[in-house]
Coordinates of C-alpha atoms in Angstrom, one line a residue:
Chain T
X1 CA 153.0 181.0 100.5
X2 CA 156.3 181.3 102.2
X3 CA 158.2 184.5 101.9
X4 CA 161.7 184.4 103.2
X5 CA 161.8 187.3 105.7
X6 CA 164.0 190.3 105.1
X7 CA 166.7 191.5 107.6
X8 CA 164.4 193.0 110.1
X9 CA 161.7 190.3 110.0
X10 CA 164.4 187.7 110.2
X11 CA 166.0 189.4 113.3
X12 CA 162.5 189.7 114.8
X13 CA 162.1 185.9 114.4
X14 CA 165.3 185.4 116.4
X15 CA 164.0 187.9 119.0
X16 CA 160.8 185.9 119.1
X17 CA 162.6 182.7 119.8
X18 CA 164.4 184.2 122.8
X19 CA 161.3 185.8 124.1
X20 CA 159.3 182.5 124.0
X21 CA 162.2 180.8 125.8
X22 CA 162.4 183.6 128.4
X23 CA 158.7 183.7 129.0
X24 CA 158.9 180.3 130.7
X25 CA 161.5 181.3 133.3
X26 CA 160.9 185.1 133.6
X27 CA 160.2 185.0 137.3
X28 CA 163.3 183.2 138.4
X29 CA 165.3 185.1 135.8
X30 CA 164.3 188.5 137.2
X31 CA 164.9 187.4 140.7
X32 CA 168.4 186.1 139.9
X33 CA 169.2 189.4 138.2
X34 CA 168.2 191.5 141.2
X35 CA 169.9 189.8 144.1
X36 CA 173.2 191.5 143.4
X37 CA 172.3 195.1 142.6
X38 CA 169.7 195.1 145.4
X39 CA 172.3 193.8 147.8
X40 CA 174.7 196.5 146.7
X41 CA 172.1 199.2 147.0
X42 CA 171.2 198.2 150.5
X43 CA 174.5 197.1 151.9
X44 CA 176.6 199.9 150.4
X45 CA 173.9 202.6 150.0
X46 CA 172.4 202.2 153.4
X47 CA 175.2 200.5 155.4
X48 CA 178.3 202.3 154.0
X49 CA 176.1 205.4 153.3
X50 CA 175.8 205.9 157.1
X51 CA 179.6 206.8 157.1
X52 CA 179.8 208.5 153.7
X53 CA 177.6 211.4 154.3
X54 CA 177.5 213.3 151.0
X55 CA 178.9 212.6 147.5
X56 CA 178.7 215.3 144.9
X57 CA 176.0 217.0 146.8
X58 CA 173.7 214.0 147.3
X59 CA 173.5 211.1 149.7
X60 CA 175.7 208.1 149.0
X61 CA 172.6 205.9 148.5
X62 CA 171.2 208.5 146.0
X63 CA 174.6 208.7 144.3
X64 CA 175.0 205.0 143.6
X65 CA 171.3 204.1 142.8
X66 CA 171.2 205.3 139.1
X67 CA 174.7 203.8 138.5
X68 CA 173.5 200.4 139.8
X69 CA 170.6 200.7 137.4
X70 CA 173.0 200.8 134.5
X71 CA 175.0 197.9 136.0
X72 CA 171.8 195.8 136.4
X73 CA 171.1 196.3 132.7
X74 CA 174.8 195.6 131.8
X75 CA 174.7 192.3 133.7
X76 CA 171.3 191.3 132.4
X77 CA 172.8 191.6 128.9
X78 CA 176.3 190.2 129.6
X79 CA 175.4 187.0 131.4
X80 CA 172.6 186.1 129.0
X81 CA 174.6 186.9 125.9
X82 CA 177.6 185.0 127.3
X83 CA 176.2 181.8 128.8
X84 CA 173.1 181.5 126.6
X85 CA 175.1 182.0 123.4
X86 CA 177.7 179.5 124.6
X87 CA 175.0 176.9 125.2
X88 CA 173.3 177.7 121.9
X89 CA 176.6 177.1 120.1
X90 CA 177.9 174.1 122.1
X91 CA 175.1 172.1 123.5
X92 CA 171.6 172.8 122.4
X93 CA 172.4 173.5 118.7
X94 CA 169.9 176.4 118.6
X95 CA 172.1 178.3 116.1
X96 CA 172.8 175.2 114.0
X97 CA 169.1 174.7 113.7
X98 CA 168.6 178.3 112.8
X99 CA 171.1 178.0 110.0
X100 CA 169.1 175.1 108.4
X101 CA 166.5 177.8 107.7
X102 CA 167.2 180.8 105.5
X103 CA 168.4 182.8 108.5
X104 CA 172.0 184.1 108.2
X105 CA 174.6 184.8 110.9
X106 CA 174.3 188.6 110.6
X107 CA 170.5 188.3 111.0
X108 CA 170.9 186.0 114.1
X109 CA 173.3 188.6 115.6
X110 CA 170.9 191.4 115.0
X111 CA 168.2 189.4 116.5
X112 CA 170.3 188.9 119.6
X113 CA 171.0 192.6 119.8
X114 CA 167.2 193.3 119.7
X115 CA 166.6 190.7 122.4
X116 CA 169.3 191.9 124.7
X117 CA 168.2 195.5 124.3
X118 CA 164.8 194.4 125.4
X119 CA 166.3 192.7 128.4
X120 CA 168.3 195.8 129.3
X121 CA 165.2 197.9 129.2
X122 CA 163.1 195.3 131.1
X123 CA 165.6 194.6 133.9
X124 CA 166.5 198.3 134.0
X125 CA 162.8 199.2 134.4
X126 CA 162.3 196.8 137.3
X127 CA 165.3 198.2 139.1
X128 CA 164.0 201.7 138.3
X129 CA 160.7 200.8 140.1
X130 CA 162.8 199.7 143.1
X131 CA 164.7 203.0 143.4
X132 CA 161.4 204.9 142.7
X133 CA 159.9 203.2 145.7
X134 CA 163.0 204.2 147.7
X135 CA 162.3 207.8 146.7
X136 CA 165.5 208.1 144.7
X137 CA 164.0 209.3 141.4
X138 CA 163.9 213.1 141.0
X139 CA 163.2 214.0 137.4
X140 CA 161.0 213.4 134.4
X141 CA 164.3 213.1 132.5
X142 CA 164.2 209.5 133.9
X143 CA 161.8 208.6 131.1
X144 CA 164.8 208.8 128.8
X145 CA 166.8 206.1 130.7
X146 CA 165.7 203.4 128.1
X147 CA 167.8 205.2 125.4
X148 CA 171.2 204.4 126.8
X149 CA 169.9 200.9 127.8
X150 CA 168.9 200.2 124.2
X151 CA 172.6 200.9 123.2
X152 CA 173.7 198.5 126.0
X153 CA 171.9 195.8 123.9
X154 CA 174.7 196.2 121.3
X155 CA 177.6 197.5 123.5
X156 CA 177.6 194.6 126.0
X157 CA 176.1 192.0 123.8
X158 CA 178.7 192.2 121.0
X159 CA 181.8 191.4 123.2
X160 CA 179.8 188.7 125.1
X161 CA 178.8 187.0 121.9
X162 CA 182.4 187.2 120.6
X163 CA 183.7 185.7 123.9
X164 CA 181.1 182.9 123.8
X165 CA 182.1 182.2 120.2
X166 CA 185.8 181.9 120.9
X167 CA 185.6 180.3 124.4
X168 CA 186.4 176.6 124.5
X169 CA 185.0 176.0 128.0
X170 CA 182.6 177.6 130.4
X171 CA 185.6 178.6 132.6
X172 CA 186.9 180.8 129.8
X173 CA 183.7 182.8 129.9
X174 CA 184.4 183.6 133.5
X175 CA 187.7 185.2 132.5
X176 CA 185.7 187.8 130.6
X177 CA 183.3 188.3 133.5
X178 CA 186.0 188.6 136.2
X179 CA 188.7 190.4 134.2
X180 CA 186.6 192.8 132.1
X181 CA 183.1 193.2 133.5
X182 CA 183.7 193.2 137.2
X183 CA 186.6 195.8 137.0
X184 CA 184.4 197.9 134.7
X185 CA 181.7 197.7 137.3
X186 CA 184.0 198.9 140.1
X187 CA 185.7 201.7 138.2
X188 CA 183.0 203.2 136.0
X189 CA 182.0 205.9 138.5
X190 CA 179.2 203.9 140.1
X191 CA 180.5 204.1 143.6
X192 CA 182.7 207.2 143.5
X193 CA 183.4 210.1 141.1
X194 CA 186.5 209.5 139.0
X195 CA 187.7 213.1 139.0
X196 CA 190.2 212.7 141.8
X197 CA 191.9 209.7 140.2
X198 CA 195.2 210.1 138.4
X199 CA 194.9 211.3 134.8
X200 CA 196.1 208.0 133.3
X201 CA 193.4 206.1 135.2
X202 CA 190.8 208.6 134.2
X203 CA 191.8 208.2 130.5
X204 CA 191.3 204.5 130.8
X205 CA 188.0 204.8 132.5
X206 CA 186.9 207.2 129.8
X207 CA 187.3 204.4 127.3
X208 CA 184.9 202.1 129.2
X209 CA 181.3 202.2 127.8
X210 CA 179.8 201.7 131.2
X211 CA 181.2 205.0 132.5
X212 CA 179.2 206.9 129.9
X213 CA 176.1 204.9 130.6
X214 CA 176.4 205.6 134.4
X215 CA 176.9 209.4 133.7
X216 CA 173.8 209.4 131.6
X217 CA 171.5 207.4 133.9
X218 CA 172.6 209.5 136.9
X219 CA 172.0 212.8 135.1
X220 CA 168.6 211.6 134.0
X221 CA 167.5 210.2 137.4
X222 CA 168.8 213.3 139.3
X223 CA 167.6 215.8 136.7
X224 CA 171.1 217.0 136.0
X225 CA 170.9 216.8 132.2
X226 CA 173.0 219.3 130.3
X227 CA 173.7 219.9 126.6
X228 CA 177.1 218.3 127.2
X229 CA 175.4 215.0 127.8
X230 CA 174.9 214.7 124.1
X231 CA 178.6 213.7 124.0
X232 CA 178.0 210.7 126.2
X233 CA 175.4 209.6 123.7
X234 CA 177.8 210.1 120.9
X235 CA 180.4 208.0 122.7
X236 CA 177.9 205.1 123.3
X237 CA 176.7 205.2 119.7
X238 CA 180.2 205.2 118.3
X239 CA 181.2 202.2 120.5
X240 CA 178.1 200.4 119.5
X241 CA 178.8 201.0 115.8
X242 CA 182.4 199.8 116.2
X243 CA 181.5 196.7 118.2
X244 CA 178.4 195.6 116.2
X245 CA 180.2 193.5 113.6
X246 CA 182.7 192.0 116.0
X247 CA 180.8 188.7 116.8
X248 CA 179.6 188.1 113.2
X249 CA 182.8 186.6 111.9
X250 CA 183.6 184.7 115.0
X251 CA 180.1 183.1 115.1
X252 CA 180.2 182.3 111.3
X253 CA 183.6 180.6 111.8
X254 CA 182.2 178.4 114.6
X255 CA 179.0 177.6 112.7
X256 CA 180.2 176.9 109.2
X257 CA 183.0 174.3 108.6
Chain F
X1 CA 150.3 155.7 110.3
X2 CA 147.8 158.5 109.7
X3 CA 147.1 159.3 106.1
X4 CA 147.8 162.9 105.2
X5 CA 147.3 165.0 102.2
X6 CA 149.0 168.2 103.5
X7 CA 152.1 168.0 101.5
X8 CA 151.5 169.7 98.2
X9 CA 154.7 169.8 96.3
X10 CA 155.4 172.1 93.4
X11 CA 156.2 170.5 90.1
X12 CA 155.0 167.0 91.0
X13 CA 154.0 166.3 87.4
X14 CA 155.8 163.0 87.2
X15 CA 158.6 164.4 85.0
X16 CA 162.1 163.2 85.6
X17 CA 164.2 166.1 86.7
X18 CA 167.6 166.3 88.2
X19 CA 167.2 168.2 91.4
X20 CA 170.8 167.8 92.7
X21 CA 173.8 167.4 90.4
X22 CA 177.4 167.1 91.7
X23 CA 180.5 167.1 89.5
X24 CA 184.0 166.6 90.8
X25 CA 182.7 167.8 94.2
X26 CA 185.5 168.2 96.8
X27 CA 185.7 169.0 100.5
X28 CA 188.9 169.7 102.4
X29 CA 189.4 170.6 106.0
X30 CA 193.0 171.9 106.2
X31 CA 195.1 168.9 105.0
X32 CA 192.2 166.4 105.3
X33 CA 190.5 165.6 102.0
X34 CA 187.0 164.5 103.2
X35 CA 185.4 164.4 99.7
X36 CA 187.7 163.7 96.8
X37 CA 186.0 164.6 93.6
X38 CA 182.7 162.8 93.5
X39 CA 179.9 162.8 90.8
X40 CA 176.3 162.0 91.4
X41 CA 172.8 163.0 90.2
X42 CA 169.6 162.9 92.3
X43 CA 166.3 162.9 90.5
X44 CA 163.1 164.5 91.6
X45 CA 160.9 162.3 93.8
X46 CA 163.4 159.5 94.4
X47 CA 165.1 158.4 97.6
X48 CA 168.8 158.6 97.2
X49 CA 171.1 157.2 99.9
X50 CA 174.8 157.7 100.8
X51 CA 176.2 154.7 102.4
X52 CA 179.6 154.4 104.0
X53 CA 181.6 153.8 107.2
X54 CA 182.3 156.7 109.5
X55 CA 184.6 159.2 107.9
X56 CA 183.6 158.2 104.3
X57 CA 182.6 161.7 103.5
X58 CA 178.8 161.3 103.6
X59 CA 178.0 164.0 106.1
X60 CA 180.4 166.5 104.4
X61 CA 178.6 165.9 101.1
X62 CA 175.2 166.3 102.8
X63 CA 176.3 169.5 104.5
X64 CA 177.5 171.0 101.3
X65 CA 174.3 170.3 99.4
X66 CA 172.4 171.7 102.4
X67 CA 174.3 174.9 101.9
X68 CA 175.7 174.6 105.5
X69 CA 179.4 174.1 104.5
X70 CA 181.5 175.8 101.9
X71 CA 182.4 173.8 98.8
X72 CA 186.1 173.3 98.3
X73 CA 186.1 172.3 94.7
X74 CA 183.9 171.1 91.8
X75 CA 180.3 172.0 91.0
X76 CA 177.1 171.4 93.0
X77 CA 173.8 172.4 91.6
X78 CA 170.7 172.1 93.8
X79 CA 167.3 172.8 92.4
X80 CA 168.9 174.7 89.5
X81 CA 171.0 176.9 91.6
X82 CA 174.7 176.8 92.5
X83 CA 174.9 175.5 96.1
X84 CA 176.9 177.8 98.3
X85 CA 177.1 178.5 102.0
X86 CA 174.0 180.5 103.1
X87 CA 172.3 180.2 99.7
X88 CA 168.9 181.0 101.2
X89 CA 166.9 180.4 98.0
X90 CA 168.0 176.7 98.2
X91 CA 167.5 176.5 102.0
X92 CA 163.9 177.7 101.6
X93 CA 163.2 174.4 99.7
X94 CA 165.2 172.0 101.8
X95 CA 164.1 170.2 105.0
X96 CA 167.2 169.4 106.9
X97 CA 167.4 166.7 109.6
X98 CA 170.9 166.8 111.0
X99 CA 172.6 164.1 113.0
X100 CA 172.3 165.7 116.4
X101 CA 168.8 166.3 117.6
X102 CA 169.1 170.0 117.8
X103 CA 165.5 170.7 118.9
X104 CA 165.2 173.8 121.1
X105 CA 165.4 172.5 124.7
X106 CA 163.8 175.7 126.1
X107 CA 160.6 175.4 124.0
X108 CA 157.7 173.1 123.9
X109 CA 157.0 170.8 120.9
X110 CA 154.5 173.2 119.4
X111 CA 156.7 176.2 120.1
X112 CA 159.6 174.5 118.4
X113 CA 157.6 174.2 115.2
X114 CA 156.0 177.7 115.3
X115 CA 159.3 179.4 116.0
X116 CA 161.0 177.5 113.2
X117 CA 158.1 178.4 110.8
X118 CA 158.8 182.0 111.6
X119 CA 162.4 181.7 110.4
X120 CA 160.8 181.0 107.0
X121 CA 158.4 183.9 107.3
X122 CA 155.4 181.6 107.4
X123 CA 152.1 183.2 108.5
X124 CA 151.1 182.3 112.1
X125 CA 147.7 180.8 111.4
X126 CA 149.0 178.6 108.6
X127 CA 152.0 177.6 110.8
X128 CA 149.7 176.5 113.6
X129 CA 147.5 174.5 111.4
X130 CA 150.4 172.8 109.7
X131 CA 152.2 172.1 113.0
X132 CA 149.1 170.2 114.3
X133 CA 149.1 168.1 111.2
X134 CA 152.8 167.3 111.4
X135 CA 152.6 166.4 115.1
X136 CA 149.9 164.0 114.2
X137 CA 151.9 162.7 111.2
X138 CA 154.9 162.0 113.4
X139 CA 152.6 160.5 116.1
X140 CA 153.4 163.3 118.6
X141 CA 149.8 164.6 118.9
X142 CA 148.7 165.2 122.5
X143 CA 152.2 166.3 123.4
X144 CA 152.2 169.7 121.8
X145 CA 152.6 171.5 125.1
X146 CA 155.2 169.1 126.5
X147 CA 158.7 170.3 127.2
X148 CA 161.4 169.0 124.8
X149 CA 163.4 167.9 127.8
X150 CA 160.8 165.3 128.7
X151 CA 161.0 163.5 125.3
X152 CA 162.7 160.2 124.6
X153 CA 165.4 160.0 121.9
X154 CA 162.9 158.6 119.4
X155 CA 160.4 161.4 120.0
X156 CA 163.1 164.1 119.7
X157 CA 164.1 162.7 116.3
X158 CA 160.5 162.6 115.2
X159 CA 160.1 166.3 116.3
X160 CA 163.2 167.2 114.2
X161 CA 161.7 165.6 111.2
X162 CA 158.3 167.4 111.8
X163 CA 160.3 170.6 112.1
X164 CA 162.1 170.0 108.9
X165 CA 158.7 169.6 107.1
X166 CA 157.2 172.8 108.5
X167 CA 157.9 174.9 105.4
X168 CA 156.8 172.1 102.9
X169 CA 160.2 171.4 101.5
X170 CA 160.8 169.9 98.0
X171 CA 163.8 167.9 99.3
X172 CA 164.1 166.2 102.7
X173 CA 167.7 165.7 103.8
X174 CA 168.1 163.0 106.5
X175 CA 171.6 162.6 108.0
X176 CA 171.5 159.2 109.8
X177 CA 167.9 159.6 110.7
X178 CA 167.5 156.4 112.8
X179 CA 170.9 156.1 114.5
X180 CA 170.3 155.3 118.2
X181 CA 166.5 154.7 117.8
X182 CA 164.8 151.5 119.0
X183 CA 163.1 149.2 116.4
X184 CA 159.7 150.7 116.9
X185 CA 160.9 154.2 116.4
X186 CA 162.9 153.2 113.3
X187 CA 159.8 151.7 111.7
X188 CA 157.8 154.8 112.4
X189 CA 160.5 157.0 110.8
X190 CA 160.7 154.6 107.8
X191 CA 156.9 154.8 107.4
X192 CA 157.0 158.6 107.4
X193 CA 159.8 158.7 104.8
X194 CA 157.9 156.3 102.5
X195 CA 154.7 158.4 102.8
X196 CA 156.6 161.6 102.1
X197 CA 158.2 160.0 99.0
X198 CA 154.7 158.9 97.8
X199 CA 153.7 162.6 98.0
X200 CA 156.6 163.5 95.7
X201 CA 159.2 164.7 98.2
X202 CA 162.7 163.9 97.1
X203 CA 164.6 162.2 99.9
X204 CA 168.4 162.4 100.5
X205 CA 169.6 160.0 103.1
X206 CA 172.8 159.0 104.8
X207 CA 173.0 155.8 106.8
X208 CA 175.2 153.0 107.8
X209 CA 172.3 150.7 108.4
X210 CA 172.1 148.4 105.4
X211 CA 168.5 147.3 106.0
X212 CA 167.5 151.0 106.1
X213 CA 169.1 151.7 102.7
X214 CA 167.7 148.5 101.2
X215 CA 164.2 149.3 102.3
X216 CA 164.1 153.1 101.6
X217 CA 166.5 153.9 98.8
X218 CA 165.7 153.8 95.1
X219 CA 169.3 154.4 94.3
X220 CA 172.4 154.6 96.4
X221 CA 176.1 155.2 96.4
X222 CA 178.6 153.5 98.5
X223 CA 181.3 155.9 99.7
X224 CA 184.7 155.3 101.4
X225 CA 187.7 157.6 101.9
X226 CA 185.9 160.5 100.2
X227 CA 185.2 158.6 97.0
X228 CA 182.2 156.9 95.5
X229 CA 182.9 153.2 95.1
X230 CA 179.6 152.0 93.5
X231 CA 176.3 153.5 92.4
X232 CA 173.1 151.7 91.6
X233 CA 169.7 150.6 92.8
X234 CA 170.1 148.3 95.8
X235 CA 169.1 145.0 94.2
X236 CA 171.2 145.3 91.0
X237 CA 174.1 146.6 93.0
X238 CA 173.9 143.6 95.3
X239 CA 173.7 141.1 92.5
X240 CA 176.4 142.8 90.5
X241 CA 178.8 142.9 93.4
X242 CA 178.2 139.8 95.5
X243 CA 175.7 137.7 93.5
X244 CA 172.4 136.4 94.8
X245 CA 173.4 133.9 97.4
X246 CA 175.8 133.8 100.3
X247 CA 177.0 130.6 101.9
X248 CA 178.5 131.0 105.4
X249 CA 180.7 128.2 106.6
X250 CA 182.1 127.6 110.2
X251 CA 184.7 124.8 110.9
X252 CA 185.7 124.0 114.4
X253 CA 189.4 123.9 113.6
X254 CA 189.1 127.0 111.3
X255 CA 189.0 124.6 108.3
X256 CA 190.8 124.7 105.0
X257 CA 189.3 127.7 103.1
X258 CA 191.0 126.5 99.9
X259 CA 189.3 123.2 99.9
X260 CA 185.8 124.8 100.0
X261 CA 186.8 127.5 97.5
X262 CA 188.1 124.8 95.1
X263 CA 184.9 122.7 95.6
X264 CA 182.7 125.6 94.8
X265 CA 184.2 125.6 91.4
X266 CA 182.7 127.9 88.8
X267 CA 179.7 128.7 91.0
X268 CA 181.9 130.9 93.1
X269 CA 181.8 134.6 92.5
X270 CA 183.8 135.9 95.5
X271 CA 185.0 134.6 98.8
X272 CA 185.6 136.5 102.0
X273 CA 186.6 135.6 105.5
X274 CA 185.1 137.3 108.6
X275 CA 186.9 136.0 111.6
X276 CA 185.5 132.5 112.3
X277 CA 183.4 132.5 109.2
X278 CA 184.2 131.8 105.5
X279 CA 181.6 133.4 103.2
X280 CA 181.3 132.3 99.6
X281 CA 179.1 134.3 97.2
X282 CA 177.4 132.8 94.2
X283 CA 175.5 134.4 91.3
X284 CA 173.1 131.5 91.1
X285 CA 171.3 130.1 94.2
X286 CA 171.9 126.5 95.1
X287 CA 174.9 125.8 92.9
X288 CA 177.6 126.0 95.6
X289 CA 175.6 123.4 97.7
X290 CA 175.4 121.1 94.6
X291 CA 179.1 121.4 94.0
X292 CA 180.0 120.6 97.6
X293 CA 177.7 117.5 97.4
X294 CA 179.4 116.3 94.2
X295 CA 182.8 116.7 96.0
X296 CA 181.5 114.9 99.1
X297 CA 182.3 118.0 101.2
X298 CA 180.1 118.7 104.2
X299 CA 180.9 121.7 106.4
X300 CA 180.2 121.3 110.1
X301 CA 177.9 124.2 110.0
X302 CA 176.6 126.0 106.9
X303 CA 174.1 128.8 106.5
X304 CA 172.7 129.6 103.0
X305 CA 171.1 133.0 102.7
X306 CA 170.2 135.6 100.2
X307 CA 172.9 138.3 99.7
X308 CA 172.2 141.8 101.1
X309 CA 173.7 145.3 101.1
X310 CA 175.8 144.4 104.1
X311 CA 177.7 141.9 102.0
X312 CA 178.3 144.7 99.4
X313 CA 179.3 147.1 102.0
X314 CA 181.8 144.9 103.7
X315 CA 183.2 143.6 100.4
X316 CA 183.7 147.2 99.1
X317 CA 184.9 148.9 102.2
X318 CA 186.7 146.2 104.0
X319 CA 186.5 145.0 107.6
X320 CA 188.9 147.3 109.4
X321 CA 187.3 149.4 112.1
X322 CA 186.9 153.1 111.5
X323 CA 187.1 155.8 114.1

């Protein structure tokens, strides 16, 4: 009658829980996630763009649009994985309830990766439609944009889950957002090419996963894909592999005493 | 209460079988020894209760046998398997109602049950049918689409119990199931537990409500400071520990305890003072009153009542407050 699900079906059950919860609030959730990137696109792209004529051969608006798509996906993942996980651990008891079933912590984490990858694609897709309407999409390569966004589902979820597991207050979550996520957003080549920066700064930026995501989405949207772009994928996959296990132990420690 | 026949339990052939066995079971948190080597055996189909003040080690024990907390020492066998954290073959057969009402606040009642069934790999159609039955069983029918945030405390608890029954567990684990509920909600929960027991479900219960333990439990242990102090069926335990009758005496001036104790003579089993009140326990009803009469002793106010588990509890665990 009952068959305890294997790893993938178990993770799919966790995904399903998040989807059912999201379905209730999807309109406000999408709206909330678009205020900021849309403001950036209009204020900086159109406003500042009037003074910055050309960047790497395209208009400033055109330059920042694909990068903002990557940022939208990153934020959709980061804030959900951060705040939602914190609440699931500390107030609603959603994870504690999951553990009274046969679900295990690694299955829960994998389920969250699947869900956040879904969010990254979904929110990235809506932003994509916006820049498409602005006439800022120039290549069929754009159809591959979901590929880096799937990896965002691990890359940005893993550290957010970890921070949510070790944070003792809501405020401590904000440290992560303001000290890690916001600087990454500003320096990952969304608003300006990093080539003119000092070498040491460039090396640091090269470590940031968002940088590689931005390069990929921009190359895809502008139709500037080259064989070398494979290395950006290799970077992202390697990061994802390294980070994937990070939150498992932290969550297990919080949930099993 | 609606009659139900949905709960078909495996192995309900009336045979006595030990479904949970603990030997020298221990739990430590750093330097704190929450459970200090306890032994108990729970049989199939019975309701077994853990009684004790806060910090006695009840919840630690319950969490270990639910495979939610690592075992620090000793042996714990649940349904023939060694209990251990994350032992999913045990969890498949346990229904766990934890102290905090951890229903999913973002989901409706029905969604709570269906999502949970999915964690067990239950087919959707079967889950929907069973969820309807359980909402009716816990008197939540007609609210299946309501948001959990709109529920009262009693309704939330009933939903947690319904959720714990979704996968038709062999053992239902209830950690303080009626704490914070009003009398009507408590009666409803008790009725549900009794029906489940009648269907062959083994019930494991922690509580610090004596009337709850007396009403529901076939057997119980009284725990304090991580140890089991007594184990028995409620009535034999009461009579063995505090006899059958309690005589409560108030005196305006506080009175002379020794005079009453002496007057009770050989009828007296045990005496205890709770603040203003002197309590004398007797094995045989009526004898203390007779002895007082023969000594010409008449307390200002006197209450004669049957003994209960609360007497046992307070006698065994003392009267100091626990944090």
